[in-house]
Coordinates of C-alpha atoms in Angstrom, one line a residue:
M1 CA -16.8 -18.3 -17.5
R2 CA -19.7 -18.9 -19.7
I3 CA -20.7 -21.9 -17.4
A4 CA -20.4 -19.5 -14.5
L5 CA -22.7 -17.1 -16.3
A6 CA -25.4 -19.6 -17.1
L7 CA -25.5 -20.7 -13.5
V8 CA -25.9 -17.1 -12.5
L9 CA -28.8 -16.7 -14.9
L10 CA -30.5 -19.9 -13.4
V11 CA -30.3 -18.3 -10.0
Q12 CA -31.7 -15.1 -11.4
D13 CA -34.5 -17.0 -12.9
A14 CA -35.6 -18.8 -9.7
P15 CA -38.9 -17.8 -8.3
P16 CA -38.3 -14.9 -5.8
L17 CA -39.3 -15.3 -2.2
K18 CA -40.2 -11.6 -2.1
V19 CA -40.4 -8.6 -4.7
E20 CA -39.9 -5.0 -3.9
S21 CA -39.7 -2.0 -6.4
G22 CA -39.5 1.6 -5.9
V23 CA -37.8 4.9 -7.0
T24 CA -34.6 6.4 -5.6
A25 CA -33.4 10.0 -6.0
C26 CA -30.0 10.6 -7.4
R27 CA -27.8 12.9 -5.1
P28 CA -25.9 15.6 -6.7
L29 CA -22.3 16.1 -6.7
R30 CA -20.8 18.6 -4.3
R31 CA -18.8 20.8 -6.6
P32 CA -15.3 22.1 -5.6
P33 CA -14.2 25.7 -6.2
D34 CA -11.4 24.8 -8.7
P35 CA -13.2 25.3 -12.1
A36 CA -10.9 22.6 -13.8
L37 CA -11.8 20.1 -11.4
A38 CA -15.4 21.0 -11.5
D39 CA -15.5 20.6 -14.9
L40 CA -14.2 17.1 -14.8
L41 CA -16.7 16.2 -12.2
G42 CA -19.5 17.5 -14.6
R43 CA -18.7 14.3 -16.5
Y44 CA -20.1 12.1 -13.7
E45 CA -23.5 14.2 -13.1
F46 CA -26.8 12.4 -13.7
K47 CA -29.2 13.7 -16.4
D48 CA -32.1 12.1 -14.5
P49 CA -33.3 13.2 -11.1
D50 CA -34.0 9.7 -10.1
F51 CA -34.1 5.9 -11.2
R52 CA -36.3 2.9 -10.9
W53 CA -35.3 -0.3 -9.3
D54 CA -36.4 -3.9 -8.5
L55 CA -35.3 -6.1 -5.8
R56 CA -36.0 -9.9 -5.8
E57 CA -35.4 -11.8 -2.6
T58 CA -34.0 -15.3 -3.4
K59 CA -32.7 -16.7 0.0
A60 CA -33.5 -16.1 3.7
T61 CA -32.1 -17.3 6.8
D62 CA -32.2 -16.6 10.3
V63 CA -29.0 -14.3 9.9
F64 CA -29.4 -12.6 6.6
S65 CA -31.3 -12.5 3.3
V66 CA -29.8 -12.6 -0.1
S67 CA -31.5 -10.5 -3.1
W68 CA -31.0 -9.5 -6.9
L69 CA -31.1 -5.8 -7.3
T70 CA -31.6 -4.2 -10.9
F71 CA -31.6 -0.6 -12.2
P72 CA -31.1 1.2 -15.2
S73 CA -27.4 2.3 -16.0
A74 CA -27.1 6.0 -16.2
L75 CA -25.0 5.7 -19.3
K76 CA -26.4 3.8 -22.4
T77 CA -24.2 1.4 -24.7
A78 CA -24.9 -0.6 -27.8
V79 CA -24.7 -3.8 -25.8
E80 CA -28.2 -3.9 -24.5
P81 CA -27.7 -6.1 -21.5
N82 CA -25.1 -3.9 -20.3
N83 CA -27.6 -1.1 -19.9
T84 CA -29.1 -2.8 -16.9
V85 CA -27.0 -3.0 -13.5
W86 CA -27.1 -6.2 -11.7
C87 CA -26.3 -6.4 -7.9
R88 CA -26.3 -8.9 -5.2
Y89 CA -27.4 -7.7 -1.9
W90 CA -27.0 -9.2 1.5
K91 CA -29.1 -7.9 4.2
P92 CA -28.8 -8.5 7.9
A93 CA -32.1 -10.3 9.3
A94 CA -31.8 -8.8 12.7
A95 CA -33.8 -5.6 13.4
G96 CA -32.2 -2.8 14.9
P97 CA -31.0 0.9 14.3
R98 CA -29.5 2.1 10.9
R99 CA -26.1 0.7 10.3
P100 CA -23.1 1.2 8.1
A101 CA -23.3 -0.6 4.6
A102 CA -20.7 -1.4 1.9
L103 CA -20.7 -1.4 -1.8
L104 CA -18.4 -4.1 -3.2
L105 CA -16.5 -3.8 -6.3
H106 CA -15.0 -6.8 -7.9
W107 CA -11.6 -7.5 -9.7
L108 CA -10.5 -7.7 -13.4
G109 CA -10.8 -11.5 -13.8
G110 CA -14.4 -11.5 -13.3
R111 CA -14.8 -14.2 -10.7
F112 CA -17.1 -12.9 -8.0
D113 CA -16.8 -15.8 -5.4
M114 CA -14.3 -13.8 -3.1
L115 CA -16.6 -10.8 -2.7
E116 CA -19.5 -13.1 -2.2
V117 CA -17.7 -14.4 0.9
V118 CA -17.0 -11.0 1.8
G119 CA -20.8 -9.8 1.3
Q120 CA -22.0 -13.0 3.4
R121 CA -19.6 -12.3 6.0
L122 CA -20.5 -8.6 6.4
A123 CA -24.1 -9.4 6.6
E124 CA -23.4 -11.9 9.4
S125 CA -21.6 -8.9 11.2
G126 CA -24.5 -6.8 10.9
I127 CA -23.4 -4.7 7.8
P128 CA -25.6 -4.7 4.6
A129 CA -23.3 -5.4 1.5
L130 CA -24.2 -4.7 -2.2
L131 CA -22.0 -6.5 -4.8
M132 CA -22.2 -4.5 -8.0
Y133 CA -21.3 -6.2 -11.2
M134 CA -19.3 -3.7 -13.3
P135 CA -20.0 -3.0 -17.1
Y136 CA -19.6 -6.0 -19.4
Y137 CA -19.4 -8.5 -16.3
G138 CA -21.7 -11.4 -15.5
P139 CA -25.3 -10.9 -16.6
R140 CA -24.4 -7.6 -18.3
M141 CA -22.9 -9.4 -21.2
P142 CA -24.8 -11.5 -23.8
L143 CA -24.8 -15.2 -23.6
G144 CA -22.2 -16.7 -25.9
K145 CA -20.0 -13.6 -25.9
D146 CA -17.0 -12.6 -24.1
R147 CA -16.3 -9.2 -22.8
K148 CA -12.9 -9.0 -24.8
E149 CA -14.9 -9.4 -28.1
V150 CA -17.4 -6.5 -27.2
F151 CA -15.6 -4.4 -24.9
M152 CA -11.8 -4.8 -24.5
E153 CA -11.2 -5.1 -28.1
G154 CA -12.3 -1.5 -28.5
D155 CA -10.0 1.5 -28.6
V156 CA -8.6 3.2 -25.4
E157 CA -11.5 5.7 -25.4
T158 CA -13.8 2.8 -25.5
M159 CA -12.2 1.3 -22.4
A160 CA -12.1 4.5 -20.7
A161 CA -15.9 4.7 -21.2
G162 CA -16.3 1.6 -19.5
L163 CA -14.6 3.0 -16.4
R164 CA -16.8 6.1 -16.6
Q165 CA -20.1 4.1 -16.7
A166 CA -18.7 1.9 -13.8
V167 CA -18.5 5.2 -11.6
M168 CA -21.9 6.4 -12.6
D169 CA -23.4 2.7 -11.8
A170 CA -21.3 2.8 -8.5
R171 CA -22.9 6.3 -7.7
R172 CA -26.6 5.1 -8.3
A173 CA -25.8 1.9 -6.3
G174 CA -24.5 4.2 -3.3
D175 CA -27.6 6.2 -3.6
W176 CA -29.8 3.1 -3.3
L177 CA -27.9 1.8 -0.3
A178 CA -28.2 5.4 1.3
A179 CA -32.1 5.4 1.0
R180 CA -32.4 2.1 2.6
P181 CA -34.4 2.1 5.9
E182 CA -31.8 -0.4 7.5
V183 CA -28.7 1.8 6.3
E184 CA -27.4 5.0 7.9
P185 CA -27.2 7.3 4.8
S186 CA -23.7 9.0 5.9
R187 CA -22.1 5.6 6.6
V188 CA -22.3 4.0 3.1
G189 CA -18.5 3.0 2.2
I190 CA -16.8 1.0 -0.6
V191 CA -14.7 -2.1 -0.6
G192 CA -13.0 -2.6 -3.8
I193 CA -10.4 -5.2 -4.7
S194 CA -7.8 -4.8 -7.5
L195 CA -9.7 -3.4 -10.5
G196 CA -12.5 -2.7 -7.8
A197 CA -10.1 -0.7 -5.8
I198 CA -9.2 1.5 -8.6
V199 CA -12.9 2.1 -9.4
G200 CA -13.7 2.4 -5.9
G201 CA -11.0 5.1 -5.3
L202 CA -12.1 6.9 -8.3
T203 CA -15.9 6.8 -7.2
A204 CA -15.2 7.9 -3.7
G205 CA -13.2 11.0 -5.1
V206 CA -15.8 11.8 -7.7
D207 CA -18.6 11.3 -5.2
D208 CA -17.3 12.6 -1.6
R209 CA -20.8 11.5 -0.1
F210 CA -19.3 7.8 0.5
G211 CA -18.1 7.2 3.9
R212 CA -15.5 4.8 5.3
S213 CA -14.0 2.6 2.6
V214 CA -11.3 0.0 2.1
L215 CA -9.4 -0.3 -1.2
V216 CA -7.5 -3.6 -1.4
I217 CA -4.5 -4.0 -3.8
G218 CA -5.3 -0.8 -5.7
G219 CA -3.7 2.3 -6.6
G220 CA -3.7 5.6 -8.6
D221 CA -1.7 6.9 -11.7
L222 CA -3.7 5.0 -14.4
P223 CA -1.3 5.6 -17.2
A224 CA 1.4 3.9 -15.3
I225 CA -0.7 0.9 -14.1
L226 CA -1.8 0.3 -17.8
M227 CA 2.0 0.4 -19.1
N228 CA 3.2 -1.9 -16.2
P229 CA 4.6 -4.9 -18.1
C230 CA 2.2 -7.5 -16.8
K231 CA -0.2 -10.1 -18.3
E232 CA -3.3 -8.4 -16.8
T233 CA -2.6 -5.1 -18.9
A234 CA -1.1 -6.8 -21.9
L235 CA -4.2 -6.0 -24.0
A236 CA -4.4 -2.2 -22.9
R237 CA -0.8 -1.7 -23.7
K238 CA -1.3 -3.2 -27.1
K239 CA -4.4 -0.8 -27.8
I240 CA -2.1 2.3 -26.6
G241 CA 0.6 1.2 -28.9
E242 CA -1.6 0.6 -31.8
A243 CA -3.1 4.2 -31.2
G244 CA 0.5 5.7 -31.2
L245 CA -0.4 7.5 -28.2
S246 CA 2.3 9.6 -26.3
E247 CA 2.4 9.6 -22.6
P248 CA 1.2 13.3 -22.4
R249 CA -1.7 12.4 -24.7
L250 CA -2.5 9.2 -22.8
R251 CA -2.7 11.0 -19.4
E252 CA -5.0 13.6 -21.0
M253 CA -7.2 11.1 -22.2
L254 CA -7.4 9.4 -18.9
K255 CA -7.4 12.3 -16.6
D256 CA -11.1 12.1 -15.6
I257 CA -10.9 8.4 -15.0
D258 CA -7.7 8.4 -12.8
P259 CA -8.2 8.1 -9.3
L260 CA -5.2 10.6 -8.6
T261 CA -7.3 13.3 -10.2
F262 CA -9.9 13.3 -7.5
A263 CA -7.9 12.0 -4.7
G264 CA -7.8 15.1 -2.9
R265 CA -11.5 15.1 -2.2
L266 CA -11.3 12.0 -0.1
R267 CA -11.0 12.1 3.7
A268 CA -8.0 10.2 4.8
E269 CA -9.5 9.5 8.2
E270 CA -12.2 7.4 6.5
L271 CA -10.1 5.4 4.1
L272 CA -8.1 2.2 4.6
L273 CA -5.6 1.0 2.1
I274 CA -4.5 -2.7 2.1
N275 CA -1.7 -3.4 -0.6
A276 CA 0.8 -6.0 -1.3
E277 CA 4.7 -5.7 -0.6
T278 CA 5.7 -7.3 -4.0
D279 CA 2.6 -6.4 -6.3
E280 CA 3.4 -7.3 -9.7
V281 CA 0.2 -5.8 -11.2
I282 CA -0.2 -2.4 -9.3
P283 CA 3.3 -0.7 -9.2
R284 CA 4.2 0.3 -5.7
A285 CA 4.8 3.7 -7.0
S286 CA 1.2 4.0 -8.3
T287 CA 0.0 3.1 -4.6
E288 CA 2.4 5.4 -3.0
R289 CA 1.2 8.3 -5.3
F290 CA -2.5 7.6 -4.6
H291 CA -1.6 7.3 -0.8
E292 CA 0.1 10.7 -0.9
A293 CA -2.6 12.3 -2.9
A294 CA -5.3 11.0 -0.6
G295 CA -3.8 12.6 2.4
R296 CA -1.8 9.7 3.6
P297 CA -4.7 7.4 5.0
A298 CA -4.0 4.3 7.0
I299 CA -2.1 1.7 4.8
R300 CA -1.4 -2.0 5.5
W301 CA 1.1 -4.1 3.6
L302 CA 0.3 -7.9 2.9
K303 CA 3.3 -10.0 2.4
G304 CA 3.5 -11.4 -1.2
G305 CA 2.3 -10.3 -4.7
H306 CA -1.0 -9.1 -6.1
Y307 CA -2.9 -12.5 -5.4
A308 CA -1.7 -13.0 -2.0
I309 CA -5.1 -11.8 -0.7
V310 CA -6.6 -15.2 -1.6
L311 CA -4.5 -16.7 1.0
Q312 CA -5.0 -13.7 3.6
L313 CA -8.6 -13.2 3.1
G314 CA -9.5 -14.0 6.8
P315 CA -7.4 -11.5 8.3
V316 CA -8.2 -9.0 5.6
L317 CA -12.0 -9.5 6.2
K318 CA -11.5 -8.8 9.8
E319 CA -9.9 -5.5 9.1
I320 CA -12.6 -4.5 6.4
T321 CA -15.3 -5.3 9.0
A322 CA -13.6 -3.4 11.7
H323 CA -13.1 -0.2 9.6
L324 CA -16.7 0.0 8.2
A325 CA -18.1 -0.7 11.8
A326 CA -16.1 2.1 13.4
R327 CA -17.2 5.8 13.4
T328 CA -15.0 8.6 12.3
D329 CA -14.0 10.9 15.0
Y330 CA -14.1 14.4 13.5

């Protein structure tokens, strides 16, 4: 992981082909009539009306260009590199009318190669794609440090704060995409895989301005996901046990970061779920609860377990592209 991070930093330090800077306005949330839900949504409102950003183009072909986007996180932490959001942007080269775009959210393991393939393929299909590094990932972690040392070794509230920050960062990334001249503002969607699907479902529920989205091997009911006995959630279970948290207390602590809480704000006709039949990480019951709470959107079931997507990326990518490119018939 540290070798990969060093390579990323070398690419970031390469002389840019083109530099662009600007200021983008933060779009306010649309509040629901339910006071309790509106109160939870208030935790995701921006204090600043806008934010500055920088875009450095590092590669350009006849088909697409690739750039690094940076902007300040809306939430500040004690880890200074984590306070700058890094994103990789694939922009189709062909001129034309405004088009749909996708915000890409990665999985827990911290490898970005799969979503880099997704970003490139979407751009080749005429869909701009923005891969956001979530808190404590990639260049958002100091060299020589591991995110488990800085973030995952914290208490449950510290881990929850990281998810809140991820949602706030994703909202800003969505605002940036919506303001781009090549993007149709109402057609900015989210493509998330695993952890990215959980964060993506939460983000799209919090901020209902996101359009057609695809959540791959994700779900809701965060307490049930964290307590599922698999290696991916072992550290979280350990922290929950050390804190002596009862299930009701855990649910209360995680309520504002559980995709189930805001799933009723999603538009089922704009959402596609792709899940694994025998997922050992995301319990099927968690997927089904989210599916029901989101209004029963279209759902596809992959053969195999949580990591089966690696072998089925081609067909999944075709479904993602077709879903994003389609228009919702209201």
